[in-house]
Coordinates of C-alpha atoms in Angstrom, one line a residue:
X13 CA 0.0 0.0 0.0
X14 CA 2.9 2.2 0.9
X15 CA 4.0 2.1 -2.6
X16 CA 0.9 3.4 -4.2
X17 CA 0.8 6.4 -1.5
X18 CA 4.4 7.3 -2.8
X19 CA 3.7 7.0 -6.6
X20 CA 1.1 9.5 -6.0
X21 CA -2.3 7.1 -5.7
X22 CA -3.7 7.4 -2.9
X23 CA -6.1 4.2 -3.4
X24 CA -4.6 1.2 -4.5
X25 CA -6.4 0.4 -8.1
X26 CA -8.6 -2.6 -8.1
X27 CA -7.7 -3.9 -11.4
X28 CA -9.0 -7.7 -10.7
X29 CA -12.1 -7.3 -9.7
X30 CA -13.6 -5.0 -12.2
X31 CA -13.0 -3.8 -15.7
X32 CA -14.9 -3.0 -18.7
X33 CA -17.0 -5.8 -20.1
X34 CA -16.2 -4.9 -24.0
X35 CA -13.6 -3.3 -24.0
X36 CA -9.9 -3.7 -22.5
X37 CA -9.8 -1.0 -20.3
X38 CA -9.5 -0.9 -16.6
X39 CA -10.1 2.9 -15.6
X40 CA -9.7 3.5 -11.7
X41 CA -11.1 7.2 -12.0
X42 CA -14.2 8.2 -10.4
X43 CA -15.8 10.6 -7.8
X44 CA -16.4 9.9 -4.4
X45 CA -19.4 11.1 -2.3
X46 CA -18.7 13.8 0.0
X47 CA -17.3 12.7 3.6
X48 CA -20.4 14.3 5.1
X49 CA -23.6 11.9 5.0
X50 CA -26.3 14.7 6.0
X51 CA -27.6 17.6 4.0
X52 CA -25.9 20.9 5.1
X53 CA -28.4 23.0 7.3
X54 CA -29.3 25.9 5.1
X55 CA -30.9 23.3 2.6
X56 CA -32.9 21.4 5.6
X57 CA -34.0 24.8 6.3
X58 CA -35.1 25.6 2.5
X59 CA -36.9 22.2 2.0
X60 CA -38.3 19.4 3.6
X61 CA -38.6 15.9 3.4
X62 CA -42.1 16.0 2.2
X63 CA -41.5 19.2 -0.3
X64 CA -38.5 16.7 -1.9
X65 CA -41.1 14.1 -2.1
X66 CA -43.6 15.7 -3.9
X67 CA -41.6 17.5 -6.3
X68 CA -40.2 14.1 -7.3
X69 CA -43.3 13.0 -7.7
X70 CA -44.2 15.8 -10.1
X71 CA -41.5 15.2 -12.4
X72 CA -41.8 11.6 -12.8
X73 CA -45.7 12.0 -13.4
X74 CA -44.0 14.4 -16.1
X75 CA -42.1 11.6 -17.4
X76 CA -38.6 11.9 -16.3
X77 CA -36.6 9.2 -15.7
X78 CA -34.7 8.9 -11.5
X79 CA -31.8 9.6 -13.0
X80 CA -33.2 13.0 -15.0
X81 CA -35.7 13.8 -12.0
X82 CA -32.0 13.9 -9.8
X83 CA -30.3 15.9 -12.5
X84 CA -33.4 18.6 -12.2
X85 CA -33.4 18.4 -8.1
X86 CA -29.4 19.0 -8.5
X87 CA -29.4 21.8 -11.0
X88 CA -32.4 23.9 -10.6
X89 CA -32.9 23.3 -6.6
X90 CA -29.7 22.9 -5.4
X91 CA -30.4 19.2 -4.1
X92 CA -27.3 17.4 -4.0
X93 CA -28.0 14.0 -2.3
X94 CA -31.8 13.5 -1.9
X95 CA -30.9 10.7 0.3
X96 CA -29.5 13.0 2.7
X97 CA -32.8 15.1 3.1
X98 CA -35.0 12.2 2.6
X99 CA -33.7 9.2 4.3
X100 CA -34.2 7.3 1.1
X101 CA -33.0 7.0 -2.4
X102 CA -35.1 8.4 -5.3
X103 CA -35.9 5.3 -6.9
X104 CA -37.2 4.0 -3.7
X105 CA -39.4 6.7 -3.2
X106 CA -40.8 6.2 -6.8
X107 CA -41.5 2.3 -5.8
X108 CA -43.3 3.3 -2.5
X109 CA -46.1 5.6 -4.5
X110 CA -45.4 3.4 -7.7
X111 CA -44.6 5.6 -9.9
X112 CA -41.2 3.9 -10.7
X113 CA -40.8 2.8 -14.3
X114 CA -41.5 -1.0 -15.5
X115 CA -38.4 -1.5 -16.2
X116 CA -35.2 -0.3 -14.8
X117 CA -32.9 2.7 -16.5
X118 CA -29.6 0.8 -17.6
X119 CA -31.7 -1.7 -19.5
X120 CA -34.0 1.0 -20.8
X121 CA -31.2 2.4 -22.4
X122 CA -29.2 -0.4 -23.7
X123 CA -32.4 -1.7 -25.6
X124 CA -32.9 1.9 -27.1
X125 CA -29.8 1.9 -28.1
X126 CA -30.1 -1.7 -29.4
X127 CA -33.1 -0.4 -31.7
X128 CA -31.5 2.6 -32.8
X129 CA -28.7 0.5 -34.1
X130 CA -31.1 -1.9 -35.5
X131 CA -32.9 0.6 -37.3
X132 CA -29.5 2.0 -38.7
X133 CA -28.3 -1.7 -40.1
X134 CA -32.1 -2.0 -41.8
X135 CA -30.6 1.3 -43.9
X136 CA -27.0 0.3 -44.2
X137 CA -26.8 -3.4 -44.6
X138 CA -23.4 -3.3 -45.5
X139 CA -22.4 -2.0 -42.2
X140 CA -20.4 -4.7 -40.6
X141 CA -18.9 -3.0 -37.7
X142 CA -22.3 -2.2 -36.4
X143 CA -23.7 -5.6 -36.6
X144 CA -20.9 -7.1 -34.6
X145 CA -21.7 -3.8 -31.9
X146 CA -25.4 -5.1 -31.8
X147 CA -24.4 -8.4 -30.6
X148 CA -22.6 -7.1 -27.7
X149 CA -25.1 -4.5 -26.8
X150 CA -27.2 -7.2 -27.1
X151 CA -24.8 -9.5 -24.8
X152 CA -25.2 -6.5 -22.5
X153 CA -29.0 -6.3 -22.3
X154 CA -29.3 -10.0 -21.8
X155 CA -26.6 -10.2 -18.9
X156 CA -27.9 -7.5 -17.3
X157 CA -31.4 -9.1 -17.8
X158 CA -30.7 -12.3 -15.9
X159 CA -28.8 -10.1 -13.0
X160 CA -32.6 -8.2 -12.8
X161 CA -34.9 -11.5 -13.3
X162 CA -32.3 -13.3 -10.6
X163 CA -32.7 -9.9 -8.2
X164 CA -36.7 -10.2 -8.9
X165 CA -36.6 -6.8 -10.4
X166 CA -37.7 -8.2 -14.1
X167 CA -40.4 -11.0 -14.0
X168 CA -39.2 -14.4 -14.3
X169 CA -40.9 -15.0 -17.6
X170 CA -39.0 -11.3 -19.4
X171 CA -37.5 -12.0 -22.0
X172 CA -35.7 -9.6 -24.4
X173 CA -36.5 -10.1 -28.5
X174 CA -35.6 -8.1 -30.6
X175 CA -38.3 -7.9 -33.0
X176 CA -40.7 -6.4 -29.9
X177 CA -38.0 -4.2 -28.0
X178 CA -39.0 -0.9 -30.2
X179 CA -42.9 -1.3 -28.7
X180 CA -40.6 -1.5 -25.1
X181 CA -38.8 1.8 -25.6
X182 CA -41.4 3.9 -27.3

């Protein structure tokens, strides 16, 4: 450990346990949450728990996604960390009024993305480059899949095909 703290790295890198599942990189950068758990005490005073909630709830009955519904608290109120004011993430607070989405962000994406490249080999059939990309995205969407059904996120019975997965993203 003493070595890394003298080259300058002041976390040894973790190159074992993870790395990038297409692709040959092993990338140790990343931010870390702040040290400090709680919200600071001028934004308990500006908002509470319940005025969090139910702006959340707004935005996802306006269709945002968690992920965009935390970029908005972030940007145009100043809300950080939700977590810290709520006691609980914003996903979770999504499930409890079930508002959350049928089926979870990442895998949202990756099937979007899965049609978009789809719809882009129906034009260009000579693109072989983005044939072989489909099969790993779709690799990716049906790993991740099995992590959700195992998890009991996804129904047991889910399964991803790709002649439905534009009706699943539209």
């Amino acid at each position: 450990d003493h070595i890394y703290k003298l080259a300058g790295l002041f976390r040894k890198p973790n190159f074992a346990t993870m790395g990038r599942m297409h692709a040959p990189g092993h990338g140790i950068s990343r931010s870390s949450a702040p040290y400090v758990r709680s919200a600071p005490a001028w934004l308990k005073n500006q908002y509470s728990s319940d005025d969090v909630k139910d702006h959340i709830y707004k935005l996802a009955r306006k269709g945002y996604t968690p992920s965009k519904i935390g970029v908005n608290l972030r940007d145009a109120r100043g809300i950080a960390s939700v977590n810290s004011l709520t006691g609980s993430k914003i996903l979770r607070i999504l499930k409890a009024k079930g508002l959350a989405p049928s089926i979870p962000e990442d895998l949202y994406h990756l099937i979007k993305k899965a049609v978009s490249v789809r719809k882009h080999m129906e034009k260009n059939r000579g693109d072989k480059d983005s044939k072989f990309r489909l099969i790993l995205i779709e690799s990716r969407i049906h790993r991740l899949a099995r992590y959700y059904k195992k998890n009991a996120v996804l129904p047991g019975n889910w399964r991803y095909q790709s002649a439905t997965a534009s009706a699943l993203v539209s």
